[in-house]
Coordinates of C-alpha atoms and ligand atoms in Angstrom, one line a residue:
M26 CA -0.1 -0.3 0.1
K27 CA 1.0 3.6 -1.1
P28 CA -0.9 6.9 0.5
V29 CA -2.2 9.0 -1.4
A30 CA -3.5 12.8 -1.3
L31 CA -6.5 13.0 -3.0
S32 CA -5.9 15.6 -4.6
P33 CA -6.0 17.4 -8.3
K34 CA -3.3 15.2 -9.3
A35 CA -4.4 12.4 -8.1
R36 CA -7.4 13.0 -9.5
E37 CA -6.1 13.1 -12.8
D38 CA -4.2 10.2 -12.7
A39 CA -7.0 8.6 -12.6
L40 CA -9.1 9.6 -14.9
A41 CA -6.4 9.1 -17.7
A42 CA -6.0 4.9 -15.9
L43 CA -9.9 4.9 -16.0
G44 CA -9.8 6.6 -20.1
S45 CA -6.9 4.6 -20.5
G46 CA -9.5 1.6 -22.8
R47 CA -7.7 -0.9 -20.3
E48 CA -10.3 -2.9 -19.3
L49 CA -11.5 -3.4 -15.8
D50 CA -12.6 -5.3 -13.8
I51 CA -15.1 -3.8 -11.4
L52 CA -15.9 -0.4 -12.0
V53 CA -18.2 1.0 -8.8
V54 CA -19.9 4.2 -9.4
G55 CA -20.9 6.5 -6.7
G56 CA -19.1 7.5 -3.7
G57 CA -21.1 7.6 -0.6
V58 CA -19.9 5.0 2.0
V59 CA -21.3 1.7 0.2
G60 CA -19.9 2.8 -2.6
A61 CA -15.6 2.9 -1.0
G62 CA -16.6 -0.2 1.0
C63 CA -16.8 -1.2 -2.1
A64 CA -13.9 -0.6 -3.9
L65 CA -12.1 -0.6 -1.5
D66 CA -13.1 -5.0 -0.8
A67 CA -13.1 -5.1 -4.6
V68 CA -9.6 -3.6 -4.7
T69 CA -7.6 -5.3 -1.6
R70 CA -8.5 -8.5 -2.8
G71 CA -6.4 -8.3 -6.2
L72 CA -8.9 -6.7 -8.6
N73 CA -8.5 -3.6 -11.4
V74 CA -10.7 -0.9 -9.6
G75 CA -12.3 2.4 -11.0
L76 CA -14.7 4.1 -8.7
V77 CA -16.6 6.9 -9.7
E78 CA -18.1 10.1 -7.8
G79 CA -20.8 12.3 -9.6
R80 CA -20.8 15.2 -7.1
D81 CA -18.4 14.9 -4.2
W82 CA -17.1 11.8 -1.8
A83 CA -19.9 11.6 0.7
S84 CA -21.6 14.2 -1.0
G85 CA -25.1 12.3 -0.4
T86 CA -26.5 10.3 2.8
S87 CA -22.9 9.8 3.9
S88 CA -22.7 12.8 4.9
R89 CA -26.3 13.0 6.6
S90 CA -26.7 10.3 8.7
S91 CA -26.5 10.6 12.6
K92 CA -22.9 10.1 12.8
L93 CA -24.2 6.5 14.9
I94 CA -22.3 3.5 14.8
H95 CA -24.1 1.4 16.3
G96 CA -25.8 -1.7 17.2
G97 CA -29.4 -0.6 16.7
L98 CA -31.3 -1.1 20.4
R99 CA -34.7 -0.3 18.6
Y100 CA -33.7 -2.9 16.4
L101 CA -33.9 -5.9 19.0
E102 CA -37.1 -4.5 19.9
M103 CA -38.4 -5.9 16.4
L104 CA -36.7 -9.2 17.4
D105 CA -33.7 -9.0 14.0
F106 CA -31.4 -10.2 15.6
R107 CA -29.0 -11.2 13.2
L108 CA -28.8 -7.7 12.2
V109 CA -27.8 -6.5 15.8
Q110 CA -25.2 -8.8 15.8
E111 CA -23.8 -7.9 12.9
A112 CA -23.7 -5.0 13.4
L113 CA -22.3 -5.1 16.7
R114 CA -19.6 -6.6 16.0
E115 CA -18.3 -3.5 13.1
R116 CA -19.5 -1.5 15.9
G117 CA -16.5 -3.4 17.1
L118 CA -14.4 -3.7 14.7
L119 CA -14.1 0.0 14.0
V120 CA -14.2 1.3 18.1
Q121 CA -10.9 -1.4 18.8
R122 CA -8.8 -2.3 15.6
L123 CA -10.1 0.0 12.3
A124 CA -10.6 3.7 13.0
P125 CA -10.2 3.8 16.3
H126 CA -9.5 7.5 15.4
L127 CA -12.0 7.9 13.9
V128 CA -15.0 6.2 15.9
R129 CA -15.2 7.3 19.2
P130 CA -17.7 5.8 22.0
V131 CA -21.1 7.5 24.1
K132 CA -23.7 7.4 26.0
F133 CA -27.2 7.4 25.9
L134 CA -29.3 7.6 28.8
Y135 CA -33.0 6.8 28.6
P136 CA -35.5 8.4 30.7
L137 CA -37.1 5.7 32.6
T138 CA -41.3 6.5 32.6
H139 CA -43.4 4.4 34.1
R140 CA -43.6 2.3 37.6
G141 CA -43.4 -1.6 37.4
W142 CA -42.9 -3.3 34.5
E143 CA -40.2 -0.7 32.0
R144 CA -37.0 -0.7 34.3
P145 CA -37.5 -4.8 33.5
Y146 CA -38.2 -4.9 29.8
V147 CA -35.3 -1.7 29.2
G148 CA -32.7 -3.4 30.9
A149 CA -33.1 -7.3 29.7
G150 CA -32.7 -5.1 26.1
V151 CA -29.7 -3.1 26.9
L152 CA -28.5 -6.1 29.0
L153 CA -28.7 -8.4 25.7
Y154 CA -27.5 -5.3 23.8
D155 CA -24.0 -4.9 26.2
T156 CA -23.8 -9.7 26.1
M157 CA -24.3 -9.5 22.4
G158 CA -22.2 -7.0 21.9
V159 CA -19.6 -8.6 24.6
T160 CA -19.9 -12.3 22.8
S161 CA -19.3 -10.7 19.6
G162 CA -16.1 -10.4 20.5
N163 CA -15.2 -6.4 20.4
S164 CA -16.7 -5.3 22.3
R165 CA -14.6 -4.7 25.5
G166 CA -14.1 -1.2 24.1
L167 CA -17.0 0.1 25.1
P168 CA -18.1 0.5 28.5
R169 CA -20.7 -1.5 30.2
H170 CA -24.6 -0.1 30.5
R171 CA -25.5 0.8 33.7
H172 CA -28.9 1.5 36.1
L173 CA -29.8 4.9 37.7
T174 CA -32.6 6.7 40.4
R175 CA -34.1 10.3 39.0
H176 CA -31.1 12.1 41.7
G177 CA -28.6 10.2 39.2
A178 CA -30.4 10.7 35.3
L179 CA -31.2 14.4 36.3
R180 CA -26.8 14.7 38.2
E181 CA -26.4 13.3 34.3
V182 CA -28.8 15.1 32.8
P183 CA -29.8 18.1 34.4
A184 CA -32.1 19.5 31.5
L185 CA -34.1 17.2 32.3
K186 CA -37.6 18.2 33.9
S187 CA -37.6 16.2 37.9
D188 CA -41.3 15.4 37.8
A189 CA -40.9 13.7 33.9
L190 CA -39.1 10.9 35.5
I191 CA -38.6 7.9 38.2
G192 CA -34.8 6.2 36.8
A193 CA -32.6 5.8 33.7
I194 CA -30.7 3.5 31.9
Q195 CA -27.7 4.4 30.6
Y196 CA -25.5 2.6 27.5
W197 CA -22.9 3.3 25.5
D198 CA -23.0 3.0 22.3
A199 CA -20.4 5.4 19.2
Q200 CA -19.9 7.7 16.8
V201 CA -18.4 8.6 13.9
D202 CA -17.6 12.3 11.0
D203 CA -19.6 9.8 8.8
A204 CA -17.9 11.9 5.5
R205 CA -14.3 12.0 7.6
H206 CA -15.4 8.1 7.4
T207 CA -16.1 8.1 3.4
M208 CA -13.4 9.8 2.3
T209 CA -11.2 7.5 4.6
I210 CA -12.1 4.3 2.7
T211 CA -12.0 6.2 -0.3
R212 CA -8.5 7.4 0.1
T213 CA -7.2 3.4 1.2
A214 CA -8.9 1.9 -2.0
A215 CA -6.8 5.0 -3.4
A216 CA -3.5 3.7 -1.5
Y217 CA -4.3 0.0 -2.7
G218 CA -4.1 0.9 -6.3
A219 CA -7.8 1.4 -7.1
H220 CA -8.5 4.5 -9.4
V221 CA -11.1 7.3 -7.8
A222 CA -13.2 10.3 -9.1
N223 CA -15.1 12.5 -7.6
R224 CA -16.9 15.2 -10.3
T225 CA -17.1 12.1 -12.1
R226 CA -20.7 11.6 -13.6
V227 CA -21.8 8.2 -15.9
V228 CA -24.2 9.7 -17.5
A229 CA -25.6 5.6 -20.0
F230 CA -24.3 2.1 -19.1
L231 CA -22.4 0.1 -22.0
R232 CA -25.0 -2.9 -23.2
Q233 CA -23.4 -6.0 -24.9
G234 CA -26.6 -8.0 -25.1
E235 CA -28.0 -8.3 -21.4
R236 CA -24.5 -7.6 -19.4
V237 CA -23.5 -4.2 -19.2
T238 CA -20.1 -4.3 -19.5
G239 CA -19.1 -0.4 -18.2
A240 CA -20.1 2.6 -18.9
R241 CA -19.6 6.6 -20.2
L242 CA -18.5 8.6 -17.7
V243 CA -18.6 12.3 -17.5
D244 CA -15.6 14.7 -15.9
V245 CA -17.6 18.2 -15.5
E246 CA -14.8 19.8 -14.3
S247 CA -13.3 20.3 -17.7
G248 CA -17.3 18.3 -19.8
R249 CA -14.9 15.4 -21.4
E250 CA -16.7 12.7 -22.3
F251 CA -15.1 9.0 -22.6
E252 CA -15.9 4.9 -22.0
V253 CA -15.1 2.4 -19.1
H254 CA -15.4 -0.8 -19.8
A255 CA -15.4 -3.1 -17.4
K256 CA -16.1 -6.6 -16.1
Q257 CA -19.2 -5.8 -13.3
V258 CA -20.6 -2.3 -12.8
I259 CA -21.5 -1.8 -9.6
N260 CA -24.5 0.7 -9.0
A261 CA -23.9 1.9 -5.4
T262 CA -25.3 5.5 -5.3
G263 CA -27.6 4.7 -2.7
V264 CA -31.4 7.0 -3.0
W265 CA -30.7 7.4 -6.5
T266 CA -30.3 3.6 -7.1
D267 CA -34.4 3.8 -9.6
D268 CA -32.7 6.3 -11.6
T269 CA -29.1 4.8 -12.2
Q270 CA -30.8 1.2 -12.9
A271 CA -33.4 3.6 -15.1
M272 CA -29.9 4.3 -17.4
A273 CA -28.9 0.7 -17.6
D274 CA -32.4 -0.2 -18.6
T275 CA -32.5 -3.0 -16.4
R276 CA -35.2 -3.9 -13.5
G277 CA -32.5 -4.3 -11.1
Q278 CA -33.0 -6.3 -8.0
F279 CA -33.1 -3.6 -5.6
H280 CA -36.6 -0.1 -5.5
V281 CA -35.6 2.1 -3.2
R282 CA -37.9 3.0 -0.7
A283 CA -36.6 6.8 0.4
S284 CA -37.2 7.0 4.2
K285 CA -37.2 10.1 5.8
G286 CA -34.7 11.6 9.3
V287 CA -35.1 14.8 10.6
H288 CA -31.0 16.4 12.2
I289 CA -31.9 20.4 13.8
L290 CA -28.7 21.6 14.9
V291 CA -28.9 23.2 18.5
P292 CA -26.1 24.7 20.7
R293 CA -24.6 23.0 23.2
D294 CA -25.2 24.9 25.9
R295 CA -29.3 25.4 25.0
V296 CA -29.6 21.4 26.8
I297 CA -27.9 20.5 29.8
S298 CA -25.8 17.6 30.1
K299 CA -22.9 15.6 29.9
S300 CA -25.6 12.7 27.8
G301 CA -26.9 12.5 24.7
L302 CA -30.6 10.6 25.4
I303 CA -32.9 8.6 22.9
L304 CA -36.5 8.8 23.7
R305 CA -39.4 7.3 22.4
T306 CA -41.4 9.0 19.6
D307 CA -45.5 7.9 19.2
T308 CA -44.1 5.9 15.8
S309 CA -39.6 6.6 16.1
V310 CA -37.0 7.2 18.3
L311 CA -35.6 10.1 18.6
F312 CA -31.9 10.7 19.5
V313 CA -30.6 13.9 21.1
I314 CA -26.6 13.4 20.2
P315 CA -23.5 15.4 21.4
W316 CA -22.4 16.3 18.1
G317 CA -19.1 19.4 19.1
R318 CA -20.2 21.7 20.3
H319 CA -24.1 21.3 19.6
W320 CA -26.1 18.5 20.0
Ligands
FAD413 C1 -31.5 10.6 8.0 C2 -31.0 9.4 8.1 C3 -29.5 9.0 9.4 C4 -28.8 8.6 9.6 N1 -28.3 8.3 10.1 C5 -27.5 7.1 10.1 C6 -26.6 6.5 11.6 O1 -27.1 7.2 12.1 N2 -25.7 5.8 11.6 C7 -26.1 5.0 9.8 O2 -24.5 4.0 10.4 N3 -26.2 5.0 8.7 C8 -26.7 6.1 9.3 N4 -27.7 6.1 8.2 C9 -28.0 5.3 7.4 C10 -27.1 6.0 6.2 O3 -26.4 7.1 6.2 C11 -26.9 5.0 5.0 O4 -27.4 3.8 4.4 C12 -25.5 5.1 3.5 O5 -24.6 6.6 4.2 C13 -25.7 5.0 2.5 O6 -25.0 5.0 1.4 P1 -25.1 4.4 0.3 O7 -23.8 5.3 -0.7 O8 -25.3 3.5 -0.6 O9 -25.3 6.4 -0.2 P2 -24.6 7.9 -0.6 O10 -24.4 8.2 0.4 O11 -26.1 9.0 -1.0 O12 -24.6 7.6 -1.8 C14 -24.3 7.3 -3.5 C15 -23.6 8.3 -4.2 O13 -23.8 7.8 -5.9 C16 -23.4 9.2 -6.4 N5 -24.4 9.0 -7.6 C17 -25.6 8.8 -7.7 N6 -26.3 10.0 -9.1 C18 -24.5 8.8 -10.0 C19 -24.1 8.5 -11.0 N7 -25.1 9.0 -12.2 N8 -22.7 8.8 -11.5 C20 -21.5 9.4 -10.3 N9 -22.0 8.8 -9.0 C21 -23.8 9.4 -8.6 C22 -24.0 10.7 -5.1 O14 -23.8 11.7 -5.7 C23 -23.9 9.8 -3.9 O15 -22.3 10.4 -3.3 C24 -28.2 7.4 8.1 C25 -29.8 7.6 7.2 C26 -30.9 9.2 7.2 C27 -31.4 9.1 6.3

């Protein structure tokens, strides 16, 4: 692996390689976390890989997430154990081995509002969550959950109304700068030899019968169009997946159903708290997540 910068010169070199007429093993379309991950996976298997992004790295959903690296406590309640197990294993790997410089532990307080059933119910869920994290083999980087009285909870989150809770449970997950994480994966893929170019859009696909054999690209900086041939083309265009499939004139296996989340940025001093919060709403959950000098 040779360290590289995602510089204008590196981009020019990548565009020259992509436009050289040499067939790639894999062309990945879309420079979000999924496309960057595909490119890194493929290039570290020794394949000749190209990765193109129409705008900038992580300019789609991958810079607009809630920035949590979590197992998904909510999915545990939906009894999706396999998903939670896999996510916790990946969380542990990220915190401990893959990106400890980017992924940091973060604590959340779950306020309890009902006497009787709620503490055993939520407590059992969080205990299972922690246990699955430990049995995944990688979770020792995160502290275990703890039960708090009302006073203990208010010490952690003085901003809460004291008559709005009867106690709380605090547990740990992790968070990441999502755009930086995607950029780092892209740069690592480039360091292993992937030809990566941002501001390079796929405008059409090349076909031989039913097979997609490459793509027509436009360098958005210069307006120059050129073709790239590839044995396999991966569509990693996130919410644009349907548009990309339509360009290829294929039905594709996936149909995207967009889901919406809302983030509100609040200066840190407006909510006096030492901990993040997870709160139930009628249909989903509301997180209050620490983010630099903001929530
Ligand atoms: C509100 C919200 C909160 C979330 N919070 C979390 C969270 O806390 N933790 C978590 O793990 N996940 C979270 N997610 C999910 C996560 O953000 C997504 O799963 C992830 O970012 C998807 O990445 P992607 O690479 O598939 O898509 P994207 O990041 O959208 O990447 C697709 C890329 O394709 C490019 N593209 C499109 N068409 C073309 C073309 N023709 N040519 C070239 N490039 C093209 C786009 O410019 C874009 O950059 C959240 C999602 C939402 C909506």
